[in-house]
Amino acid sequence: MKSLSTELPQKRLQEIAIDDLGKINIHMKQIINTVNAPAAIGPYSQANMANGILYISGQIPVDPATGKLVEGIEKETHQVMKNLEAILTEAGMTFKNVVKATIFLKSMDDFAVMNDIYASYLDADSYPARETVQVSCLPKNVDIEISMIAHQD
């Protein structure tokens, strides 16, 4: 298979590949970043769009306006959902586009409170697939982190 990659405006990478049968395959990848969500705290992007699928990195409860953490599971969950919403918006999507969510909690004692807040941002007719996992530690010692996968209509 022969392939050619080229940089496009707005941090888009396009790869055109011709397989052994002469079929042309075009693959697009776009880095999604917004000032309305916290900057990545490591060597990763806020999100990547590839062939209509948006992969959002785990978001923690950092207020992008101040750069500070919010505290308490209620405020933390709201902030994480606002951060996710900002990234979805930057990619031209909403929570209705989300097909998968992964939630990390330091304590399952926070599950019910988190779950009610999480559900308030979503349409009951389009809940994504999801798992919630208890972990011993999260970045910056927060209580919650959520990542999502969304599909462009």
mmCIF file of C-alpha atoms in Angstrom:
data_model
loop_
_atom_site.group_PDB
_atom_site.id
_atom_site.type_symbol
_atom_site.label_atom_id
_atom_site.label_comp_id
_atom_site.label_asym_id
_atom_site.label_seq_id
_atom_site.Cartn_x
_atom_site.Cartn_y
_atom_site.Cartn_z
ATOM 1 C CA MET A 1 0.000 0.000 0.000
ATOM 2 C CA LYS A 2 1.338 3.407 -0.955
ATOM 3 C CA SER A 3 0.425 6.422 1.133
ATOM 4 C CA LEU A 4 0.922 10.161 1.179
ATOM 5 C CA SER A 5 0.418 12.421 4.190
ATOM 6 C CA THR A 6 -0.037 16.163 4.100
ATOM 7 C CA GLU A 7 -0.677 18.858 6.711
ATOM 8 C CA LEU A 8 -3.847 20.852 6.176
ATOM 9 C CA PRO A 9 -4.975 24.087 7.891
ATOM 10 C CA GLN A 10 -6.197 23.931 11.511
ATOM 11 C CA LYS A 11 -3.954 21.043 12.509
ATOM 12 C CA ARG A 12 -5.568 18.542 10.162
ATOM 13 C CA LEU A 13 -3.637 15.611 8.826
ATOM 14 C CA GLN A 14 -4.863 13.926 5.704
ATOM 15 C CA GLU A 15 -3.536 10.605 4.534
ATOM 16 C CA ILE A 16 -4.360 9.249 1.122
ATOM 17 C CA ALA A 17 -3.576 5.581 0.674
ATOM 18 C CA ILE A 18 -3.873 3.355 -2.377
ATOM 19 C CA ASP A 19 -4.227 -0.310 -1.510
ATOM 20 C CA ASP A 20 -2.911 -3.241 -3.559
ATOM 21 C CA LEU A 21 -6.164 -3.370 -5.548
ATOM 22 C CA GLY A 22 -5.907 0.296 -6.505
ATOM 23 C CA LYS A 23 -8.648 1.431 -4.113
ATOM 24 C CA ILE A 24 -8.110 4.958 -2.764
ATOM 25 C CA ASN A 25 -8.661 5.463 0.969
ATOM 26 C CA ILE A 26 -8.685 8.942 2.494
ATOM 27 C CA HIS A 27 -8.156 9.266 6.239
ATOM 28 C CA MET A 28 -8.555 12.557 8.083
ATOM 29 C CA LYS A 29 -7.292 13.383 11.552
ATOM 30 C CA GLN A 30 -7.892 16.716 13.261
ATOM 31 C CA ILE A 31 -6.641 17.914 16.627
ATOM 32 C CA ILE A 32 -9.428 19.644 18.572
ATOM 33 C CA ASN A 33 -8.442 22.306 21.111
ATOM 34 C CA THR A 34 -10.460 25.085 22.717
ATOM 35 C CA VAL A 35 -9.676 27.764 25.281
ATOM 36 C CA ASN A 36 -13.089 26.978 26.796
ATOM 37 C CA ALA A 37 -11.718 23.758 28.311
ATOM 38 C CA PRO A 38 -8.520 23.327 30.308
ATOM 39 C CA ALA A 39 -5.282 22.832 28.403
ATOM 40 C CA ALA A 40 -3.805 19.354 28.491
ATOM 41 C CA ILE A 41 -1.521 18.789 31.489
ATOM 42 C CA GLY A 42 0.675 16.326 29.614
ATOM 43 C CA PRO A 43 1.729 15.263 26.118
ATOM 44 C CA TYR A 44 -1.776 14.766 24.707
ATOM 45 C CA SER A 45 -4.502 16.825 23.031
ATOM 46 C CA GLN A 46 -7.933 17.710 24.370
ATOM 47 C CA ALA A 47 -9.425 15.627 21.560
ATOM 48 C CA ASN A 48 -8.754 14.043 18.183
ATOM 49 C CA MET A 49 -11.249 13.702 15.346
ATOM 50 C CA ALA A 50 -10.564 10.818 12.984
ATOM 51 C CA ASN A 51 -12.944 9.818 10.200
ATOM 52 C CA GLY A 52 -15.964 11.349 11.926
ATOM 53 C CA ILE A 53 -15.211 9.943 15.379
ATOM 54 C CA LEU A 54 -14.205 12.314 18.179
ATOM 55 C CA TYR A 55 -11.991 10.904 20.939
ATOM 56 C CA ILE A 56 -12.020 13.237 23.955
ATOM 57 C CA SER A 57 -9.217 12.870 26.487
ATOM 58 C CA GLY A 58 -10.164 12.472 30.128
ATOM 59 C CA GLN A 59 -11.322 15.770 31.601
ATOM 60 C CA ILE A 60 -10.763 16.738 35.209
ATOM 61 C CA PRO A 61 -12.480 19.565 37.132
ATOM 62 C CA VAL A 62 -10.226 22.454 36.162
ATOM 63 C CA ASP A 63 -12.003 25.752 35.510
ATOM 64 C CA PRO A 64 -10.488 26.966 32.214
ATOM 65 C CA ALA A 65 -11.119 30.621 33.136
ATOM 66 C CA THR A 66 -8.981 30.450 36.281
ATOM 67 C CA GLY A 67 -6.861 27.337 35.764
ATOM 68 C CA LYS A 68 -7.865 26.228 39.256
ATOM 69 C CA LEU A 69 -9.483 23.030 40.448
ATOM 70 C CA VAL A 70 -13.026 23.137 41.765
ATOM 71 C CA GLU A 71 -13.709 21.025 44.841
ATOM 72 C CA GLY A 72 -16.504 18.738 45.994
ATOM 73 C CA ILE A 73 -18.013 16.001 43.840
ATOM 74 C CA GLU A 74 -21.018 18.104 42.782
ATOM 75 C CA LYS A 75 -18.956 21.061 41.557
ATOM 76 C CA GLU A 76 -16.315 18.732 40.120
ATOM 77 C CA THR A 77 -18.853 16.765 38.079
ATOM 78 C CA HIS A 78 -20.473 19.934 36.720
ATOM 79 C CA GLN A 79 -17.058 21.343 35.748
ATOM 80 C CA VAL A 80 -15.995 18.135 34.011
ATOM 81 C CA MET A 81 -19.255 18.057 32.036
ATOM 82 C CA LYS A 82 -18.823 21.741 31.072
ATOM 83 C CA ASN A 83 -15.280 20.988 29.891
ATOM 84 C CA LEU A 84 -16.513 18.049 27.814
ATOM 85 C CA GLU A 85 -19.324 20.173 26.383
ATOM 86 C CA ALA A 86 -16.836 22.886 25.342
ATOM 87 C CA ILE A 87 -14.744 20.333 23.454
ATOM 88 C CA LEU A 88 -17.818 18.811 21.802
ATOM 89 C CA THR A 89 -18.950 22.304 20.767
ATOM 90 C CA GLU A 90 -15.524 23.090 19.299
ATOM 91 C CA ALA A 91 -15.884 19.937 17.181
ATOM 92 C CA GLY A 92 -19.412 20.928 16.085
ATOM 93 C CA MET A 93 -21.111 18.318 18.263
ATOM 94 C CA THR A 94 -23.309 18.024 21.352
ATOM 95 C CA PHE A 95 -23.825 15.397 24.037
ATOM 96 C CA LYS A 96 -26.324 13.754 21.647
ATOM 97 C CA ASN A 97 -23.336 12.722 19.518
ATOM 98 C CA VAL A 98 -21.640 10.882 22.400
ATOM 99 C CA VAL A 99 -21.650 7.103 21.980
ATOM 100 C CA LYS A 100 -19.305 6.089 24.824
ATOM 101 C CA ALA A 101 -18.207 7.510 28.173
ATOM 102 C CA THR A 102 -15.701 6.282 30.718
ATOM 103 C CA ILE A 103 -15.947 7.664 34.239
ATOM 104 C CA PHE A 104 -13.241 7.315 36.868
ATOM 105 C CA LEU A 105 -14.188 7.986 40.500
ATOM 106 C CA LYS A 106 -11.940 7.918 43.552
ATOM 107 C CA SER A 107 -14.893 6.746 45.624
ATOM 108 C CA MET A 108 -18.022 4.853 44.629
ATOM 109 C CA ASP A 109 -19.683 6.703 47.506
ATOM 110 C CA ASP A 110 -19.886 9.592 44.994
ATOM 111 C CA PHE A 111 -21.641 7.464 42.350
ATOM 112 C CA ALA A 112 -25.268 8.530 42.976
ATOM 113 C CA VAL A 113 -24.482 12.262 43.139
ATOM 114 C CA MET A 114 -22.248 12.075 40.061
ATOM 115 C CA ASN A 115 -24.827 10.011 38.184
ATOM 116 C CA ASP A 116 -27.636 12.542 38.741
ATOM 117 C CA ILE A 117 -25.471 15.446 37.564
ATOM 118 C CA TYR A 118 -24.096 13.467 34.590
ATOM 119 C CA ALA A 119 -27.646 12.536 33.503
ATOM 120 C CA SER A 120 -28.771 16.187 33.683
ATOM 121 C CA TYR A 121 -26.464 17.023 30.746
ATOM 122 C CA LEU A 122 -27.730 14.192 28.536
ATOM 123 C CA ASP A 123 -30.906 13.407 26.643
ATOM 124 C CA ALA A 124 -32.542 10.290 28.102
ATOM 125 C CA ASP A 125 -33.287 9.103 24.552
ATOM 126 C CA SER A 126 -29.605 9.033 23.635
ATOM 127 C CA TYR A 127 -27.622 7.921 26.686
ATOM 128 C CA PRO A 128 -24.201 6.678 25.589
ATOM 129 C CA ALA A 129 -22.688 3.342 26.547
ATOM 130 C CA ARG A 130 -20.679 3.801 29.737
ATOM 131 C CA GLU A 131 -18.663 2.291 32.511
ATOM 132 C CA THR A 132 -17.761 3.790 35.868
ATOM 133 C CA VAL A 133 -14.591 2.583 37.542
ATOM 134 C CA GLN A 134 -13.262 3.296 41.017
ATOM 135 C CA VAL A 135 -9.562 4.162 41.040
ATOM 136 C CA SER A 136 -7.131 4.850 43.852
ATOM 137 C CA CYS A 137 -5.772 8.124 42.452
ATOM 138 C CA LEU A 138 -6.437 10.619 39.665
ATOM 139 C CA PRO A 139 -4.331 13.494 38.263
ATOM 140 C CA LYS A 140 -4.061 16.461 40.648
ATOM 141 C CA ASN A 141 -5.802 14.298 43.269
ATOM 142 C CA VAL A 142 -9.283 15.088 41.883
ATOM 143 C CA ASP A 143 -12.336 12.944 42.632
ATOM 144 C CA ILE A 144 -13.542 12.432 39.044
ATOM 145 C CA GLU A 145 -12.317 12.177 35.450
ATOM 146 C CA ILE A 146 -14.466 11.516 32.374
ATOM 147 C CA SER A 147 -13.472 10.708 28.787
ATOM 148 C CA MET A 148 -15.879 10.395 25.857
ATOM 149 C CA ILE A 149 -16.155 9.165 22.304
ATOM 150 C CA ALA A 150 -18.600 10.889 19.957
ATOM 151 C CA HIS A 151 -19.673 10.277 16.371
ATOM 152 C CA GLN A 152 -20.348 12.971 13.810
ATOM 153 C CA ASP A 153 -23.815 12.662 12.237
#
